[in-house]
JSON list of C-alpha atoms in Angstrom, two decimals:
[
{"chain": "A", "resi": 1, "resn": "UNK", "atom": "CA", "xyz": [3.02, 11.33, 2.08]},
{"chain": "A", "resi": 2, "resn": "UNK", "atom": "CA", "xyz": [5.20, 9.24, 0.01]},
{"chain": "A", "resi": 3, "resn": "UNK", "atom": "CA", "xyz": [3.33, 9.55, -3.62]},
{"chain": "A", "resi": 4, "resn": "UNK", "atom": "CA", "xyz": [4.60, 12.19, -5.82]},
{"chain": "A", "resi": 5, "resn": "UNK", "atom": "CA", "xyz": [7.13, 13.29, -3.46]},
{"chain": "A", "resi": 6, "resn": "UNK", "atom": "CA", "xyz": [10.67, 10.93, -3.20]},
{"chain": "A", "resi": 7, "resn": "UNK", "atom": "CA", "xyz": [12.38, 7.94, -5.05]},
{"chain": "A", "resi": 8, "resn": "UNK", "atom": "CA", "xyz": [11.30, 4.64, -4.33]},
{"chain": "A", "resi": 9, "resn": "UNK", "atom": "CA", "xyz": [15.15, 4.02, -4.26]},
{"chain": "A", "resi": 10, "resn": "UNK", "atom": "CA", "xyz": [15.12, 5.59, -0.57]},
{"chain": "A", "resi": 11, "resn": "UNK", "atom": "CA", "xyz": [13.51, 2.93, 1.37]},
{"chain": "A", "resi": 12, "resn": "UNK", "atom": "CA", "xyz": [14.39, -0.48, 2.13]},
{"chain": "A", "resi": 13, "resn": "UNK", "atom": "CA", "xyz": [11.33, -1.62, 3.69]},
{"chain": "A", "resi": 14, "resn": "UNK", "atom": "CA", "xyz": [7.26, -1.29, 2.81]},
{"chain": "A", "resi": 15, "resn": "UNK", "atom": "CA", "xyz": [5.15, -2.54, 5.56]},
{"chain": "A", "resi": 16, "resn": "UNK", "atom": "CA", "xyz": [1.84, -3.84, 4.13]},
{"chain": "A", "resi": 17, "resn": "UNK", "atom": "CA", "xyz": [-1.34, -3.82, 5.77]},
{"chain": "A", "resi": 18, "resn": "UNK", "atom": "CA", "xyz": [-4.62, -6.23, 5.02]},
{"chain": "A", "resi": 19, "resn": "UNK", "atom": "CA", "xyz": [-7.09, -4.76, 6.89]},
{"chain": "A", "resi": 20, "resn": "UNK", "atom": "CA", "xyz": [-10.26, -6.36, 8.14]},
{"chain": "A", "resi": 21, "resn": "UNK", "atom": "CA", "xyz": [-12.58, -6.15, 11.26]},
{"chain": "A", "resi": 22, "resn": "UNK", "atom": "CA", "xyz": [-11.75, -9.70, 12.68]},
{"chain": "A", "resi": 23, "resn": "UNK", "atom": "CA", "xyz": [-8.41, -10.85, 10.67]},
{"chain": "A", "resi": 24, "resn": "UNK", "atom": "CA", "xyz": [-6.21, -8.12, 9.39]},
{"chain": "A", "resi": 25, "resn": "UNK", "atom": "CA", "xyz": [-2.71, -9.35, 7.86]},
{"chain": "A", "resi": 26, "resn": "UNK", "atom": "CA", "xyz": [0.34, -7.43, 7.75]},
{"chain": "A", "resi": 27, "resn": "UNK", "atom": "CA", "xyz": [3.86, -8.03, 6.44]},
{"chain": "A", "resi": 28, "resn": "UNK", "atom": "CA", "xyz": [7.41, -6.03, 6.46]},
{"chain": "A", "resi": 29, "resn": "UNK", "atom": "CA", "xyz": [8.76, -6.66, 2.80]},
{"chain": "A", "resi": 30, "resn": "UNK", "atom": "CA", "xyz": [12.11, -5.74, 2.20]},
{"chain": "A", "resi": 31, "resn": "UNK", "atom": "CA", "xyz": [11.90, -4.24, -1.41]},
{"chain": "A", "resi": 32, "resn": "UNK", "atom": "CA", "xyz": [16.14, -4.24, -2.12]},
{"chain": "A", "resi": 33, "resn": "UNK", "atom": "CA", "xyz": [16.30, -8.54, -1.40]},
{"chain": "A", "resi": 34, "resn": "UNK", "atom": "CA", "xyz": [12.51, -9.05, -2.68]},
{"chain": "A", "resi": 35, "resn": "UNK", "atom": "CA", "xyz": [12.18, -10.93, 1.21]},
{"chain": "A", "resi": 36, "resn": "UNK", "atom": "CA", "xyz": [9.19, -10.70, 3.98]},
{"chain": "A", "resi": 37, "resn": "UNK", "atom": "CA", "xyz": [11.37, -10.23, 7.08]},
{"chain": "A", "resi": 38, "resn": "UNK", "atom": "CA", "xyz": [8.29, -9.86, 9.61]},
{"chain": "A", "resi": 39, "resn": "UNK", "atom": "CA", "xyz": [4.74, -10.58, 8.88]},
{"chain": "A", "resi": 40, "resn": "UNK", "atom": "CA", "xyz": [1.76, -11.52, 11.17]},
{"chain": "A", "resi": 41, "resn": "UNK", "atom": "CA", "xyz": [-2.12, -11.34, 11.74]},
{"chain": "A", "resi": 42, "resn": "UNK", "atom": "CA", "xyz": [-4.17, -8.80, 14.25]},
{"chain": "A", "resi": 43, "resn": "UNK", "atom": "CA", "xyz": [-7.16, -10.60, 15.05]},
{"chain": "A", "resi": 44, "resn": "UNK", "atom": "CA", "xyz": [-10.18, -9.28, 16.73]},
{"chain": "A", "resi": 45, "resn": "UNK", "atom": "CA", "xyz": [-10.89, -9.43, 20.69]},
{"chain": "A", "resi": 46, "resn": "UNK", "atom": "CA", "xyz": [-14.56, -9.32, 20.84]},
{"chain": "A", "resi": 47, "resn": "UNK", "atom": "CA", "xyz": [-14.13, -10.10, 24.57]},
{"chain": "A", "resi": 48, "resn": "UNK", "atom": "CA", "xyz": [-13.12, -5.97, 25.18]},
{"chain": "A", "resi": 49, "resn": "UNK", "atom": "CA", "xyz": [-14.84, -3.30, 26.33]},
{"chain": "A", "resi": 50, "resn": "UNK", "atom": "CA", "xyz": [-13.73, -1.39, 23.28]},
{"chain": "A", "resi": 51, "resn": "UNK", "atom": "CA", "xyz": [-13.51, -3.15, 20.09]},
{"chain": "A", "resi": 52, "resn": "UNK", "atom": "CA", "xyz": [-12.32, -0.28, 17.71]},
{"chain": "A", "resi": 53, "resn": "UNK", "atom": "CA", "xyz": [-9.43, 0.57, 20.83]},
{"chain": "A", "resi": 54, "resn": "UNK", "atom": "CA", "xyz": [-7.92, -2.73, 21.23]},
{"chain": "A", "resi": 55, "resn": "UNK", "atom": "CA", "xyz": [-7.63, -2.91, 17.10]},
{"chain": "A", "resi": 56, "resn": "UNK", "atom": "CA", "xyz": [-6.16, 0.67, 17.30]},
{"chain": "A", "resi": 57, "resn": "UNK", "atom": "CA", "xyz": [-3.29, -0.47, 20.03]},
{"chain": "A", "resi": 58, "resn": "UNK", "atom": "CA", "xyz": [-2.86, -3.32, 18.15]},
{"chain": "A", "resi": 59, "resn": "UNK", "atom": "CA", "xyz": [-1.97, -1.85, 14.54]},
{"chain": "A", "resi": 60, "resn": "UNK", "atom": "CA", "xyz": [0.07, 0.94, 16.93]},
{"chain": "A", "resi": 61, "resn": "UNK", "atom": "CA", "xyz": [1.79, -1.87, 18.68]},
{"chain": "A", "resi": 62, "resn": "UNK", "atom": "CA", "xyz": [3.01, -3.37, 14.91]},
{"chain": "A", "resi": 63, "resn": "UNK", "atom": "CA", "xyz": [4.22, 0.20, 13.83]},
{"chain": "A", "resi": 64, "resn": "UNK", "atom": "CA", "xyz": [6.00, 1.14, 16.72]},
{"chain": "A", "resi": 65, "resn": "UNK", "atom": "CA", "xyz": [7.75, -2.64, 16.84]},
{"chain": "A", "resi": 66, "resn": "UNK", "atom": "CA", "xyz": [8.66, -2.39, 12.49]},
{"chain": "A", "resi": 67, "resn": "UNK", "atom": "CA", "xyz": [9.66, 0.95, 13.05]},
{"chain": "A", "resi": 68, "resn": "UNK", "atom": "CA", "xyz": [12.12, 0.38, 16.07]},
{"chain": "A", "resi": 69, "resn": "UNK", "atom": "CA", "xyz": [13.48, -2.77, 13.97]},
{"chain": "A", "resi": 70, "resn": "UNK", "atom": "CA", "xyz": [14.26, -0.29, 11.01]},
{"chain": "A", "resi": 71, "resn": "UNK", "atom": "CA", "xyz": [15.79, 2.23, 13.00]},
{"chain": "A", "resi": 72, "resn": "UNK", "atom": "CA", "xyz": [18.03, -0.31, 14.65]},
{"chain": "A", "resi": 73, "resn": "UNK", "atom": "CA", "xyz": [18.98, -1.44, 11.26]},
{"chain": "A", "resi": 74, "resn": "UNK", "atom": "CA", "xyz": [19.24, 2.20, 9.97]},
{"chain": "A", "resi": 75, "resn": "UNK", "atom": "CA", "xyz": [16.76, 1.58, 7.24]},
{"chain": "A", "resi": 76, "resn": "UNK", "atom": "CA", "xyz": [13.65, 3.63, 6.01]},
{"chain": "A", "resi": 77, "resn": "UNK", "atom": "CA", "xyz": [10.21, 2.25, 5.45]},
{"chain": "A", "resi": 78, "resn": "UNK", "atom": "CA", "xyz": [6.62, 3.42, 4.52]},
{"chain": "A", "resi": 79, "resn": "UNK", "atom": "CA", "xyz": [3.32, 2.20, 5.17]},
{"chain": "A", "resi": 80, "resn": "UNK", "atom": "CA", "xyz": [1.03, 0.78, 2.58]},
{"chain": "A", "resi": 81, "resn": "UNK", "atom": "CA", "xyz": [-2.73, -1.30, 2.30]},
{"chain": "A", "resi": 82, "resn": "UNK", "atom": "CA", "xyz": [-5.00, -2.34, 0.66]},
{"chain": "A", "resi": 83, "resn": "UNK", "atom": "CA", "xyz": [-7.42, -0.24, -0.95]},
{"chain": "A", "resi": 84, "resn": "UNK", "atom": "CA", "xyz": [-11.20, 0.41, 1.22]},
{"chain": "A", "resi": 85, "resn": "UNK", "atom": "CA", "xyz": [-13.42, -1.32, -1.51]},
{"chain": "A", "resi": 86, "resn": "UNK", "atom": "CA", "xyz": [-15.56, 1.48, -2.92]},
{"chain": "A", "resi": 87, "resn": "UNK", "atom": "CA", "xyz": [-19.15, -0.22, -2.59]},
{"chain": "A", "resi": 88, "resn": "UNK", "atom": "CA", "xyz": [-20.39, -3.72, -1.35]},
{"chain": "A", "resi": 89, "resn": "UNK", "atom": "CA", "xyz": [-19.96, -6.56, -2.83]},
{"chain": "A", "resi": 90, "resn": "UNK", "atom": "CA", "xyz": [-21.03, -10.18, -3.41]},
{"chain": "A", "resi": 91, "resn": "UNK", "atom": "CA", "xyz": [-19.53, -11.51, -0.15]},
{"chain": "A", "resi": 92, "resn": "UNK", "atom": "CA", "xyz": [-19.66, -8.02, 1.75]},
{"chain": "A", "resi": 93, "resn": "UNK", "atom": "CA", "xyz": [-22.86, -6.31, 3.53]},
{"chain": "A", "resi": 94, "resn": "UNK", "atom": "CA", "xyz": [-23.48, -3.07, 3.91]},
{"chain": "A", "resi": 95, "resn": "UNK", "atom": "CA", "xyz": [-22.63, -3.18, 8.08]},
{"chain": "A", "resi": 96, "resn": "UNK", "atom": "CA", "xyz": [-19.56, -5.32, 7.16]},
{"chain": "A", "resi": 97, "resn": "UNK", "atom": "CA", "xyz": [-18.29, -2.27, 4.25]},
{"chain": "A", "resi": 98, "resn": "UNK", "atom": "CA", "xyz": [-19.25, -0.16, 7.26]},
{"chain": "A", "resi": 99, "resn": "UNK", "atom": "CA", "xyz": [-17.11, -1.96, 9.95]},
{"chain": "A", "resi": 100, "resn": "UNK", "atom": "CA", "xyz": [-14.26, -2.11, 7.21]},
{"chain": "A", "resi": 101, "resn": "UNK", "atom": "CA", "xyz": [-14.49, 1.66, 6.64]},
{"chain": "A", "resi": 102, "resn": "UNK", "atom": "CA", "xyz": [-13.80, 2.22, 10.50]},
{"chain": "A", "resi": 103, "resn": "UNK", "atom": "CA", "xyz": [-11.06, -0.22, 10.60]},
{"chain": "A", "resi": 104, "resn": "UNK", "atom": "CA", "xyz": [-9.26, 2.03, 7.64]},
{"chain": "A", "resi": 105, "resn": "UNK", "atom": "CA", "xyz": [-10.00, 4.73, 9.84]},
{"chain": "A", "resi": 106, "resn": "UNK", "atom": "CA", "xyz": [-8.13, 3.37, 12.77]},
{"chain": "A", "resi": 107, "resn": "UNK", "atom": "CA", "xyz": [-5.62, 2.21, 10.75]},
{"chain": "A", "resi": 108, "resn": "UNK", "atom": "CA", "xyz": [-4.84, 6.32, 9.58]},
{"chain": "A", "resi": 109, "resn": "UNK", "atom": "CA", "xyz": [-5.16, 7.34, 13.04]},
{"chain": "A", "resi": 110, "resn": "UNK", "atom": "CA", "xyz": [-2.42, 4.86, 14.09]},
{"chain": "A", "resi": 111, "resn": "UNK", "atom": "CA", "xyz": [0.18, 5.69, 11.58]},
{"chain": "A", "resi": 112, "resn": "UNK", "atom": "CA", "xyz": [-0.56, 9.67, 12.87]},
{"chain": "A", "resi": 113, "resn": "UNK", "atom": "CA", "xyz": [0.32, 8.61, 16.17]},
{"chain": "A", "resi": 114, "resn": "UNK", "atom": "CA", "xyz": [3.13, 6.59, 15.35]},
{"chain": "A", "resi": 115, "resn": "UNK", "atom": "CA", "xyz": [4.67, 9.11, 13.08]},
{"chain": "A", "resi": 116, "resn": "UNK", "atom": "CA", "xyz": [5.20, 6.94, 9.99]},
{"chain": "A", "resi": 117, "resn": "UNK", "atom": "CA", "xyz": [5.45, 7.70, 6.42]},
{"chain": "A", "resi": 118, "resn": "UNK", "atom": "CA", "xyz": [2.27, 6.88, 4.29]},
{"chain": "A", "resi": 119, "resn": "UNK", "atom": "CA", "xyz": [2.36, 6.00, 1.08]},
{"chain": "A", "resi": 120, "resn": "UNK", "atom": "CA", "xyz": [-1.00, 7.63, 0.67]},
{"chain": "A", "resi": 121, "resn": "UNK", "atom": "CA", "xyz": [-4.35, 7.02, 2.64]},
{"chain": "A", "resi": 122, "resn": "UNK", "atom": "CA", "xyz": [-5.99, 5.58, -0.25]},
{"chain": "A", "resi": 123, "resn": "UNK", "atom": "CA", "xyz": [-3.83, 2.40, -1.13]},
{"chain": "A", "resi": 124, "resn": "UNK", "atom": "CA", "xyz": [-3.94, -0.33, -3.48]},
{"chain": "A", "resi": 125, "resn": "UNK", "atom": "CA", "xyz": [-7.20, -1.40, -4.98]},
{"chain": "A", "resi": 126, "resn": "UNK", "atom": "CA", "xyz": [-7.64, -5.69, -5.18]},
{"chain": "A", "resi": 127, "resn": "UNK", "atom": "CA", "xyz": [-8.90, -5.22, -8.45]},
{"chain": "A", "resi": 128, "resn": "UNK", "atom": "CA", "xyz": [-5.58, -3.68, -9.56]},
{"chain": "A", "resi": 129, "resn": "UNK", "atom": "CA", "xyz": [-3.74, -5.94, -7.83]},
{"chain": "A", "resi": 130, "resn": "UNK", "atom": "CA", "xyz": [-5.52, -9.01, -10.00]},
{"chain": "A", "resi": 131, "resn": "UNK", "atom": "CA", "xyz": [-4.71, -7.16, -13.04]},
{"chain": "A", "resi": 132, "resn": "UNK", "atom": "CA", "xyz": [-1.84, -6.98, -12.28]},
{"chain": "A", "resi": 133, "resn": "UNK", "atom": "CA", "xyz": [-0.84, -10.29, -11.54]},
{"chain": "A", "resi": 134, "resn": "UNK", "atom": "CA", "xyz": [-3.39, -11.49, -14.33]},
{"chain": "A", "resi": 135, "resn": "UNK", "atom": "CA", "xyz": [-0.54, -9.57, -17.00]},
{"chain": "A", "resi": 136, "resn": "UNK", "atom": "CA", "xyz": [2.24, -10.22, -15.25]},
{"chain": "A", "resi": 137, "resn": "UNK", "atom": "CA", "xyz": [1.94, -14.15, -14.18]},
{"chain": "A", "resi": 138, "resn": "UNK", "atom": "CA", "xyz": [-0.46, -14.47, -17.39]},
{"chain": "A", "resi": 139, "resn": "UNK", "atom": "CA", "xyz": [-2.98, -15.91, -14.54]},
{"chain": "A", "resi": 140, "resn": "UNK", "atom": "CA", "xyz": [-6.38, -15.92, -16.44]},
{"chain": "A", "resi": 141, "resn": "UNK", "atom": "CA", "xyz": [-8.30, -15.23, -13.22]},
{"chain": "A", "resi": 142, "resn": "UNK", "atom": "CA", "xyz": [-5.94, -14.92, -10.35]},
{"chain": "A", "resi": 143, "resn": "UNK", "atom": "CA", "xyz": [-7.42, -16.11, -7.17]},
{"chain": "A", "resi": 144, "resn": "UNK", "atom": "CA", "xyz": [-6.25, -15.38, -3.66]},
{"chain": "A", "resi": 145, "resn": "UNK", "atom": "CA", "xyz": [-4.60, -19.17, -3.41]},
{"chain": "A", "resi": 146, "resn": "UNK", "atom": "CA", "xyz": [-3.00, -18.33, -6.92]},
{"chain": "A", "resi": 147, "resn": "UNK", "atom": "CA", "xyz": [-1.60, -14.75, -5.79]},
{"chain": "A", "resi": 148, "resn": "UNK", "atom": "CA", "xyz": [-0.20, -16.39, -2.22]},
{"chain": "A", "resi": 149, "resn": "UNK", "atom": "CA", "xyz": [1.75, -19.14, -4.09]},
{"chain": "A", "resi": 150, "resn": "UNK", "atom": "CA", "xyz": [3.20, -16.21, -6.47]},
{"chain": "A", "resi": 151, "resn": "UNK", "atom": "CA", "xyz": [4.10, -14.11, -3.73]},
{"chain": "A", "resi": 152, "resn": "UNK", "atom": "CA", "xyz": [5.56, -16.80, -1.46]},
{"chain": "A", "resi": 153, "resn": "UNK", "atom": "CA", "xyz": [8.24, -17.61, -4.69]},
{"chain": "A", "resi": 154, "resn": "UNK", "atom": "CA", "xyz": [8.57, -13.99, -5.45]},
{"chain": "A", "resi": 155, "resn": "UNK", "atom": "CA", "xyz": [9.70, -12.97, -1.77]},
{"chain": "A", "resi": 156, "resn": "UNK", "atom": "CA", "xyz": [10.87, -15.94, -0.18]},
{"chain": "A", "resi": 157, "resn": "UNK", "atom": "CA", "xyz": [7.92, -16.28, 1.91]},
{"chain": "A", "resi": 158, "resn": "UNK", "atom": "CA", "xyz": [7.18, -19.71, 3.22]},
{"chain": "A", "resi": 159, "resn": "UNK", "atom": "CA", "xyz": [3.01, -19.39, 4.06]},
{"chain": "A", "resi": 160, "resn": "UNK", "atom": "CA", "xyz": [2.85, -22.65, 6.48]},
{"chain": "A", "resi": 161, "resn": "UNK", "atom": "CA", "xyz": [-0.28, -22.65, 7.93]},
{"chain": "A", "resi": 162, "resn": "UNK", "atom": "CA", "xyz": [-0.69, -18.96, 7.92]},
{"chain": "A", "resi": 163, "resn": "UNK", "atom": "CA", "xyz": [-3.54, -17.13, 6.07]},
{"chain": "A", "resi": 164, "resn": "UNK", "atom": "CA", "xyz": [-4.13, -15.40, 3.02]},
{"chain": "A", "resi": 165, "resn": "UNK", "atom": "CA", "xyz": [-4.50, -12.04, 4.37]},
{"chain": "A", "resi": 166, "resn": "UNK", "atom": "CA", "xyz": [-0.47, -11.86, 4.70]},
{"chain": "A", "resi": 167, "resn": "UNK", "atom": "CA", "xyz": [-0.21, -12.55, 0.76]},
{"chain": "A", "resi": 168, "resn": "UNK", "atom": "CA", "xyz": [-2.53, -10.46, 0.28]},
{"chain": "A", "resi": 169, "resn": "UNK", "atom": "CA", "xyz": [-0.67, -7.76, 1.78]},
{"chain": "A", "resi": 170, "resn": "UNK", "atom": "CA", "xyz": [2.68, -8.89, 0.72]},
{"chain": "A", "resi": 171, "resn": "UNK", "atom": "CA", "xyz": [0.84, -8.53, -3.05]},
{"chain": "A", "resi": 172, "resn": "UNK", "atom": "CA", "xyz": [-0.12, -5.01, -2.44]},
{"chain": "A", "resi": 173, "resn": "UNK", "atom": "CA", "xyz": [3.79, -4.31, -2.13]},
{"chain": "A", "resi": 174, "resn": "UNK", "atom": "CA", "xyz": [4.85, -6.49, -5.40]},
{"chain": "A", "resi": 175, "resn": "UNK", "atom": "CA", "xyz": [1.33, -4.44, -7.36]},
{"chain": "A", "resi": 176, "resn": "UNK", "atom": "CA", "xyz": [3.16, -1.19, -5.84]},
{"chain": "A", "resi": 177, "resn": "UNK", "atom": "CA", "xyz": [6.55, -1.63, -6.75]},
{"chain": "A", "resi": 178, "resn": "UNK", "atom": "CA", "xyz": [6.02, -3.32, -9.81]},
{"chain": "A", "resi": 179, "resn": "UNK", "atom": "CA", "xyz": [3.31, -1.66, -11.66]},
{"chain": "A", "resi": 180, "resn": "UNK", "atom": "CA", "xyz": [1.08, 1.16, -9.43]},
{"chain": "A", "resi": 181, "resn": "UNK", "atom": "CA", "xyz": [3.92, 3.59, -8.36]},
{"chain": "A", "resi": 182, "resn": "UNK", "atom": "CA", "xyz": [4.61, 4.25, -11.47]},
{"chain": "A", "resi": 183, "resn": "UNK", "atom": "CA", "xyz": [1.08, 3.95, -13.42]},
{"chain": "A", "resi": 184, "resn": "UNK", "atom": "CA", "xyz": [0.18, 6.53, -10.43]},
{"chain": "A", "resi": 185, "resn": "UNK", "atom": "CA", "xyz": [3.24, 9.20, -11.50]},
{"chain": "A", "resi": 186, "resn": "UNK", "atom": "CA", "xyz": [2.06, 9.01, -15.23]},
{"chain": "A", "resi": 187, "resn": "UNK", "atom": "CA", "xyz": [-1.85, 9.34, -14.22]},
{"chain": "A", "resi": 188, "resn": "UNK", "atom": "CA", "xyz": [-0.37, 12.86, -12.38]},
{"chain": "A", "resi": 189, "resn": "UNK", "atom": "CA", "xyz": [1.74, 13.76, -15.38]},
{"chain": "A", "resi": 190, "resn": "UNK", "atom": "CA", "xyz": [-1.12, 12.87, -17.85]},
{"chain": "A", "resi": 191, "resn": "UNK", "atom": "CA", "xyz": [-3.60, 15.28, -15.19]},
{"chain": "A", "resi": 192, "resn": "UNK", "atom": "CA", "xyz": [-0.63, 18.30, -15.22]},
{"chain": "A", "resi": 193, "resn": "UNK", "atom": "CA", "xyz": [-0.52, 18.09, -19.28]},
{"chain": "A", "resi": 194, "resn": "UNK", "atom": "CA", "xyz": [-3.87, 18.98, -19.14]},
{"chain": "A", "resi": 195, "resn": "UNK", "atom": "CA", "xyz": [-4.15, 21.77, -16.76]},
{"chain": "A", "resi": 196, "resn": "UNK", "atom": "CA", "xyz": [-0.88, 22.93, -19.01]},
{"chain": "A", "resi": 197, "resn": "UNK", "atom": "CA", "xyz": [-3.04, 23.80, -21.88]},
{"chain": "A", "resi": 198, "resn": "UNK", "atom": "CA", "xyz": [-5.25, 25.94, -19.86]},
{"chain": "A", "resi": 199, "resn": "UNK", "atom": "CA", "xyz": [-2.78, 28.21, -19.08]},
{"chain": "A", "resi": 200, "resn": "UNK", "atom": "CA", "xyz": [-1.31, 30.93, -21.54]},
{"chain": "A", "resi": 201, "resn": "UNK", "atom": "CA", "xyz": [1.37, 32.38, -19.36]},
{"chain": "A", "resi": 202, "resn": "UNK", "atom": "CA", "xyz": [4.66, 30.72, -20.05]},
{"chain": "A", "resi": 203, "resn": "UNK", "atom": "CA", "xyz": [5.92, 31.48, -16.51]},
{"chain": "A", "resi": 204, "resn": "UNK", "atom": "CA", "xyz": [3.07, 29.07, -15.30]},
{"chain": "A", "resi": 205, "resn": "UNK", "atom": "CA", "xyz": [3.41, 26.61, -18.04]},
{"chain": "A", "resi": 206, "resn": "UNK", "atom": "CA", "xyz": [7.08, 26.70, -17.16]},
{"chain": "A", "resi": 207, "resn": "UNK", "atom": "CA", "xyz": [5.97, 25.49, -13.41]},
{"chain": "A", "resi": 208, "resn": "UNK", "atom": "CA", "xyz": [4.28, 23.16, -14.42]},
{"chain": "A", "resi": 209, "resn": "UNK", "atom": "CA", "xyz": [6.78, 21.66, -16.97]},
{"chain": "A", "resi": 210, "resn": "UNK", "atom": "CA", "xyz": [9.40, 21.60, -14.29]},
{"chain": "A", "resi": 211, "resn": "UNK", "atom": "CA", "xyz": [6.78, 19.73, -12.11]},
{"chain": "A", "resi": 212, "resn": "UNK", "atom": "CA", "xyz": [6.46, 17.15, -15.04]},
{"chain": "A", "resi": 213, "resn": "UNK", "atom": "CA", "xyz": [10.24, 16.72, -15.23]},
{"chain": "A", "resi": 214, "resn": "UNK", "atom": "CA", "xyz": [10.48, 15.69, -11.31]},
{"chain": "A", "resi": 215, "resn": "UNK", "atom": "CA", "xyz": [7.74, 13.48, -11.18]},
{"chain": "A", "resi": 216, "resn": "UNK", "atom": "CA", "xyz": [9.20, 11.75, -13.89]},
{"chain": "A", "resi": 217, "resn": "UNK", "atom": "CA", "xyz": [12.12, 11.25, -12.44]},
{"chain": "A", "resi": 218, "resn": "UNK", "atom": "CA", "xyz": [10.45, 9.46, -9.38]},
{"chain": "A", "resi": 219, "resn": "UNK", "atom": "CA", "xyz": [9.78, 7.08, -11.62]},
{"chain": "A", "resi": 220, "resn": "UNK", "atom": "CA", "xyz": [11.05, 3.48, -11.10]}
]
């Protein structure tokens, strides 16, 4: 897992994931030239035998191909997405949260078998991804047609005709690099200080103050 444990600085590449039963959007964002160098869309084949199997070979077929690309280029990459939302919403059912939550699952079983580093298996929540763009762009209520035209300028991204769920998880990336990785580091430190107090040993105090000192240095 990527979190807590290297530099950003060592990877060129985050390849974002969208995911969604029927549409899920994915994009390779190169994070040193701020450019989307591959992007596309797995949609559903409801025509299958096996649903949940063709998405799985799918999302495997995407890794494998971004992962042969960056070792042909000699570059490193991790794998990122959007956050599983936590309950349902106003424009998601219950079955639809619950044929979400098996396409997340998929997803984690394809990056095991393709061997890929993982940011972590949680990802990006939307809702800090608006925030985020709501401070940053000062975008009162940032809407997914708002965040596409901000990403598309930010990384040289022209949309065309294709559709929001490849801004969506070219934002995840900008949220990440921008703001998350390192709001995530200082939520860990903040965690460590208090499990600190508890002790009254300095050797484990100690520990845990060198522990502070790396993860601070991960930060961007």
């Amino acid at each position: 897992m990527v979190k807590y444990n290297y530099d950003l600085s060592n990877y060129d590449y985050v390849l974002s994931f969208d995911l969604a039963k029927q549409k899920t959007g994915w994009a390779l964002v190169n994070i040193k030239s701020n450019r989307v160098e591959m992007s596309g869309i797995i949609i559903l084949n409801e025509q299958v035998d096996s649903v949940w199997l063709d998405i799985y070979d799918k999302i495997v077929v995407v890794l494998d191909d971004v992962k042969k690309h960056c070792q042909n280029l000699d570059k490193k990459f991790f794998v990122l997405k959007e956050k599983l939302p936590n309950q349902a919403g106003r424009f998601t059912t219950i079955a639809s949260l619950q044929g979400l939550a098996q396409v997340h699952a998929i997803w984690e079983l394809a990056c095991e078998k393709s061997e890929v580093e993982v940011y972590d298996f949680d990802g990006v929540h939307s809702v800090s991804v608006k925030a985020f763009f709501k401070r940053r762009y000062e975008v009162e209520k940032p809407q997914k047609e708002d965040i596409a035209k901000l990403v598309c300028e930010n990384y040289c991204f022209d949309i065309g005709d294709s559709p929001l769920d490849i801004t969506d998880a070219i934002a995840c990336v900008h949220t990440l690099v921008e703001y998350k990785w390192n709001e995530d580091i200082k939520d860990k430190i903040k965690d460590l200080k208090k499990e600190q107090k508890n002790y009254k040993t300095d050797k484990k105090k100690n520990q845990i103050a060198e522990e502070i000192q790396r993860l601070e240095r991960l930060e961007v």
